[in-house]
């Protein structure tokens, strides 16, 4: 299967289209329910971060998604031209805190890391920021 | 996302269908806030028809839970489907939220 791409302006109104692209590409690659749910959720979290933080200072810009299948794994790249943000700097949420102490928010990067098998992030001046998410497309060998 | 309400005595049951995401979560927050403002602080979210939740949806649930508990009530969940349950587990929400298999069990849990 060749790479599939889409590019949209970074706005919440375009979020359903971006998520539908990822879900459909995952299914075409024969991803199972768990894999396609995971890619959809990780895509929402990453795109919302780009829309609300990455482009917060310089207005809107594009989000480009690329999906390909490599050795039974889905490889999703999410590229933007906004402010760079290193995911490893995102604070780990305290999942044992009581309800009074829980902050509203701060779970986005945690969910991305939990949903997929591998996360990498690259920021290059000419190419913008690229978050790459990799996950096995079928969770059981015969599934 | 679609929300429909049923009121049983002092308890409101909000059935949420579809996707609780960054676009729809604010409407869910508004919905819960409407009940809280009207003094309906005992709330059950029936998630049998909820097939997706993101961190924005978690924020809506946690915000409503905090407001309800601060007013002497609670937000309890019922009929949570496996994909949504997994997100709740991974986010540590299953330790702070009361979750029931059936709506009736969640409603009964409010009766001392």
Tab-separated table of N, CA, C and O in Angstrom, chain A residues 12-13 15-16 19 34 37-38 40-42 44-45 48 95-108 110-111 114-115 135, chain B residues 19-23 51-60 62-63 65-67 69-70 83-84 86-87 89-93 95-96:
chain	number	residue	atom	x	y	z
A	12	UNK	N	-10.197	23.593	14.788
A	12	UNK	CA	-11.048	22.558	15.385
A	12	UNK	C	-12.117	22.094	14.402
A	12	UNK	O	-12.500	20.932	14.397
A	13	UNK	N	-12.579	23.018	13.548
A	13	UNK	CA	-13.617	22.653	12.576
A	13	UNK	C	-13.122	21.573	11.619
A	13	UNK	O	-13.924	20.799	11.084
A	15	UNK	N	-11.063	19.175	12.499
A	15	UNK	CA	-10.683	17.968	13.252
A	15	UNK	C	-11.434	16.714	12.785
A	15	UNK	O	-10.802	15.671	12.571
A	16	UNK	N	-12.764	16.765	12.585
A	16	UNK	CA	-13.454	15.542	12.137
A	16	UNK	C	-12.886	14.991	10.830
A	16	UNK	O	-12.745	13.770	10.684
A	19	UNK	N	-9.568	13.240	11.583
A	19	UNK	CA	-9.775	11.953	12.273
A	19	UNK	C	-10.360	10.912	11.320
A	19	UNK	O	-9.987	9.736	11.373
A	34	UNK	N	-8.819	-1.977	17.799
A	34	UNK	CA	-7.973	-1.345	18.814
A	34	UNK	C	-6.952	-0.407	18.173
A	34	UNK	O	-6.722	0.708	18.639
A	37	UNK	N	-8.776	2.743	16.709
A	37	UNK	CA	-9.195	3.626	17.811
A	37	UNK	C	-7.981	4.381	18.346
A	37	UNK	O	-8.031	5.601	18.587
A	38	UNK	N	-6.871	3.646	18.529
A	38	UNK	CA	-5.656	4.252	19.090
A	38	UNK	C	-5.112	5.346	18.177
A	38	UNK	O	-4.744	6.440	18.642
A	40	UNK	N	-6.789	7.076	15.993
A	40	UNK	CA	-7.737	8.200	15.987
A	40	UNK	C	-7.533	9.064	17.229
A	40	UNK	O	-7.433	10.291	17.142
A	41	UNK	N	-7.470	8.412	18.391
A	41	UNK	CA	-7.339	9.172	19.639
A	41	UNK	C	-6.016	9.931	19.686
A	41	UNK	O	-5.975	11.118	20.031
A	42	UNK	N	-4.920	9.254	19.319
A	42	UNK	CA	-3.614	9.920	19.343
A	42	UNK	C	-3.595	11.094	18.369
A	42	UNK	O	-3.001	12.142	18.652
A	44	UNK	N	-6.218	12.949	17.468
A	44	UNK	CA	-6.964	14.076	18.055
A	44	UNK	C	-6.099	14.820	19.071
A	44	UNK	O	-6.009	16.055	19.036
A	45	UNK	N	-5.454	14.067	19.960
A	45	UNK	CA	-4.662	14.725	21.001
A	45	UNK	C	-3.534	15.566	20.389
A	45	UNK	O	-3.288	16.697	20.801
A	48	UNK	N	-5.074	18.673	18.437
A	48	UNK	CA	-5.590	19.704	19.344
A	48	UNK	C	-4.428	20.479	19.963
A	48	UNK	O	-4.483	21.700	20.109
A	95	UNK	N	-1.665	9.848	38.245
A	95	UNK	CA	-2.894	9.073	38.040
A	95	UNK	C	-3.461	8.531	39.350
A	95	UNK	O	-4.520	7.909	39.356
A	96	UNK	N	-2.749	8.744	40.445
A	96	UNK	CA	-3.239	8.265	41.743
A	96	UNK	C	-3.812	9.389	42.601
A	96	UNK	O	-4.260	9.136	43.719
A	97	UNK	N	-3.787	10.618	42.086
A	97	UNK	CA	-4.292	11.747	42.874
A	97	UNK	C	-5.796	11.603	43.109
A	97	UNK	O	-6.507	11.007	42.299
A	98	UNK	N	-6.262	12.127	44.225
A	98	UNK	CA	-7.694	12.127	44.510
A	98	UNK	C	-8.422	13.111	43.598
A	98	UNK	O	-7.785	13.903	42.903
A	99	UNK	N	-9.751	13.041	43.595
A	99	UNK	CA	-10.496	13.867	42.638
A	99	UNK	C	-10.303	15.363	42.856
A	99	UNK	O	-10.289	16.139	41.909
A	100	UNK	N	-10.117	15.749	44.131
A	100	UNK	CA	-9.950	17.183	44.393
A	100	UNK	C	-8.653	17.716	43.787
A	100	UNK	O	-8.576	18.882	43.411
A	101	UNK	N	-7.634	16.846	43.740
A	101	UNK	CA	-6.312	17.288	43.271
A	101	UNK	C	-6.135	17.140	41.764
A	101	UNK	O	-5.143	17.616	41.219
A	102	UNK	N	-7.056	16.451	41.109
A	102	UNK	CA	-6.871	16.236	39.669
A	102	UNK	C	-7.046	17.532	38.895
A	102	UNK	O	-8.096	18.178	39.016
A	103	UNK	N	-6.072	17.898	38.079
A	103	UNK	CA	-6.270	19.072	37.233
A	103	UNK	C	-7.183	18.747	36.051
A	103	UNK	O	-7.262	17.585	35.631
A	104	UNK	N	-7.873	19.762	35.541
A	104	UNK	CA	-8.665	19.579	34.315
A	104	UNK	C	-7.697	19.707	33.147
A	104	UNK	O	-7.272	20.798	32.803
A	105	UNK	N	-7.310	18.606	32.568
A	105	UNK	CA	-6.382	18.661	31.449
A	105	UNK	C	-5.052	18.012	31.791
A	105	UNK	O	-4.880	17.435	32.867
A	106	UNK	N	-4.121	18.084	30.832
A	106	UNK	CA	-2.798	17.510	31.056
A	106	UNK	C	-2.713	16.024	30.747
A	106	UNK	O	-1.733	15.368	31.110
A	107	UNK	N	-3.728	15.474	30.054
A	107	UNK	CA	-3.712	14.041	29.757
A	107	UNK	C	-3.392	13.728	28.295
A	107	UNK	O	-3.212	12.570	27.934
A	108	UNK	N	-3.325	14.764	27.459
A	108	UNK	CA	-3.167	14.549	26.022
A	108	UNK	C	-1.924	13.747	25.648
A	108	UNK	O	-2.012	12.722	24.966
A	110	UNK	N	0.004	12.055	27.590
A	110	UNK	CA	-0.032	10.760	28.281
A	110	UNK	C	-0.811	9.755	27.430
A	110	UNK	O	-0.361	8.616	27.230
A	111	UNK	N	-1.956	10.171	26.912
A	111	UNK	CA	-2.768	9.253	26.101
A	111	UNK	C	-2.051	8.881	24.803
A	111	UNK	O	-2.108	7.729	24.363
A	114	UNK	N	0.422	6.259	25.622
A	114	UNK	CA	-0.210	4.988	25.994
A	114	UNK	C	-0.837	4.274	24.795
A	114	UNK	O	-0.924	3.052	24.760
A	115	UNK	N	-1.314	5.064	23.840
A	115	UNK	CA	-2.096	4.495	22.736
A	115	UNK	C	-1.236	3.762	21.716
A	115	UNK	O	-1.679	2.796	21.111
A	135	UNK	N	2.263	1.905	15.461
A	135	UNK	CA	1.534	0.886	16.247
A	135	UNK	C	1.280	-0.333	15.373
A	135	UNK	O	0.966	-0.202	14.189
B	19	UNK	N	-19.550	10.429	19.892
B	19	UNK	CA	-18.150	10.718	20.154
B	19	UNK	C	-18.017	11.907	21.105
B	19	UNK	O	-18.568	12.975	20.842
B	20	UNK	N	-17.294	11.721	22.221
B	20	UNK	CA	-17.045	12.832	23.146
B	20	UNK	C	-15.618	13.295	22.885
B	20	UNK	O	-14.653	12.724	23.391
B	21	UNK	N	-15.495	14.307	22.040
B	21	UNK	CA	-14.182	14.755	21.579
B	21	UNK	C	-14.028	16.263	21.781
B	21	UNK	O	-14.864	16.894	22.425
B	22	UNK	N	-12.974	16.818	21.218
B	22	UNK	CA	-12.683	18.237	21.446
B	22	UNK	C	-13.792	19.135	20.907
B	22	UNK	O	-14.006	20.238	21.425
B	23	UNK	N	-14.495	18.679	19.877
B	23	UNK	CA	-15.573	19.497	19.314
B	23	UNK	C	-16.847	19.390	20.139
B	23	UNK	O	-17.590	20.368	20.275
B	51	UNK	N	-19.074	5.789	21.916
B	51	UNK	CA	-18.079	4.913	21.300
B	51	UNK	C	-16.665	5.486	21.295
B	51	UNK	O	-15.723	4.811	20.871
B	52	UNK	N	-16.505	6.726	21.775
B	52	UNK	CA	-15.174	7.356	21.697
B	52	UNK	C	-15.081	8.462	22.720
B	52	UNK	O	-16.049	9.210	22.934
B	53	UNK	N	-13.928	8.573	23.380
B	53	UNK	CA	-13.689	9.708	24.281
B	53	UNK	C	-12.217	10.083	24.194
B	53	UNK	O	-11.351	9.216	24.082
B	54	UNK	N	-11.961	11.387	24.186
B	54	UNK	CA	-10.575	11.880	24.188
B	54	UNK	C	-10.353	12.645	25.489
B	54	UNK	O	-11.245	12.727	26.342
B	55	UNK	N	-9.168	13.252	25.622
B	55	UNK	CA	-8.879	13.983	26.862
B	55	UNK	C	-9.850	15.144	27.061
B	55	UNK	O	-10.135	15.523	28.195
B	56	UNK	N	-10.372	15.691	25.978
B	56	UNK	CA	-11.367	16.771	26.104
B	56	UNK	C	-12.638	16.241	26.771
B	56	UNK	O	-13.250	16.920	27.605
B	57	UNK	N	-13.030	15.024	26.430
B	57	UNK	CA	-14.193	14.402	27.061
B	57	UNK	C	-13.927	14.079	28.524
B	57	UNK	O	-14.803	14.242	29.377
B	58	UNK	N	-12.706	13.619	28.814
B	58	UNK	CA	-12.338	13.336	30.206
B	58	UNK	C	-12.431	14.608	31.040
B	58	UNK	O	-12.875	14.592	32.184
B	59	UNK	N	-11.991	15.733	30.443
B	59	UNK	CA	-12.049	17.018	31.142
B	59	UNK	C	-13.500	17.377	31.477
B	59	UNK	O	-13.801	17.862	32.563
B	60	UNK	N	-14.412	17.115	30.539
B	60	UNK	CA	-15.838	17.407	30.769
B	60	UNK	C	-16.387	16.554	31.912
B	60	UNK	O	-17.121	17.054	32.778
B	62	UNK	N	-14.621	15.112	34.382
B	62	UNK	CA	-13.983	15.481	35.651
B	62	UNK	C	-14.528	16.812	36.173
B	62	UNK	O	-14.766	16.964	37.386
B	63	UNK	N	-14.735	17.768	35.271
B	63	UNK	CA	-15.278	19.066	35.685
B	63	UNK	C	-16.651	18.912	36.312
B	63	UNK	O	-16.942	19.493	37.368
B	65	UNK	N	-17.914	16.135	37.611
B	65	UNK	CA	-17.766	15.360	38.845
B	65	UNK	C	-17.359	16.269	40.009
B	65	UNK	O	-17.929	16.203	41.105
B	66	UNK	N	-16.376	17.138	39.765
B	66	UNK	CA	-15.912	18.045	40.828
B	66	UNK	C	-17.037	18.965	41.290
B	66	UNK	O	-17.263	19.139	42.485
B	67	UNK	N	-17.730	19.568	40.311
B	67	UNK	CA	-18.811	20.504	40.660
B	67	UNK	C	-19.909	19.789	41.439
B	67	UNK	O	-20.429	20.307	42.428
B	69	UNK	N	-19.742	16.968	43.236
B	69	UNK	CA	-19.329	16.546	44.580
B	69	UNK	C	-19.211	17.743	45.522
B	69	UNK	O	-19.528	17.632	46.710
B	70	UNK	N	-18.748	18.881	44.989
B	70	UNK	CA	-18.647	20.068	45.846
B	70	UNK	C	-20.023	20.536	46.306
B	70	UNK	O	-20.141	21.242	47.308
B	83	UNK	N	-13.942	0.377	24.583
B	83	UNK	CA	-12.915	1.347	24.160
B	83	UNK	C	-12.856	2.571	25.088
B	83	UNK	O	-11.770	3.068	25.390
B	84	UNK	N	-14.023	3.030	25.520
B	84	UNK	CA	-14.072	4.192	26.425
B	84	UNK	C	-13.536	3.785	27.795
B	84	UNK	O	-12.793	4.535	28.437
B	86	UNK	N	-11.272	1.669	28.403
B	86	UNK	CA	-9.811	1.592	28.348
B	86	UNK	C	-9.185	2.981	28.521
B	86	UNK	O	-8.186	3.136	29.220
B	87	UNK	N	-9.795	3.992	27.911
B	87	UNK	CA	-9.266	5.357	28.061
B	87	UNK	C	-9.409	5.816	29.514
B	87	UNK	O	-8.500	6.435	30.072
B	89	UNK	N	-9.397	3.848	32.122
B	89	UNK	CA	-8.380	3.101	32.879
B	89	UNK	C	-7.006	3.743	32.725
B	89	UNK	O	-6.302	3.968	33.707
B	90	UNK	N	-6.637	4.024	31.479
B	90	UNK	CA	-5.295	4.560	31.204
B	90	UNK	C	-5.095	5.941	31.810
B	90	UNK	O	-3.965	6.370	32.031
B	91	UNK	N	-6.192	6.640	32.080
B	91	UNK	CA	-6.113	8.000	32.609
B	91	UNK	C	-6.276	8.030	34.121
B	91	UNK	O	-6.308	9.111	34.709
B	92	UNK	N	-6.402	6.857	34.740
B	92	UNK	CA	-6.571	6.805	36.188
B	92	UNK	C	-7.938	7.285	36.646
B	92	UNK	O	-8.118	7.614	37.813
B	93	UNK	N	-8.920	7.332	35.728
B	93	UNK	CA	-10.253	7.819	36.107
B	93	UNK	C	-11.083	6.749	36.812
B	93	UNK	O	-12.031	7.074	37.510
B	95	UNK	N	-10.282	5.051	39.249
B	95	UNK	CA	-10.086	5.086	40.700
B	95	UNK	C	-10.847	6.244	41.351
B	95	UNK	O	-11.044	6.245	42.555
B	96	UNK	N	-11.265	7.237	40.582
B	96	UNK	CA	-11.983	8.374	41.191
B	96	UNK	C	-13.467	8.413	40.800
B	96	UNK	O	-14.257	9.061	41.467
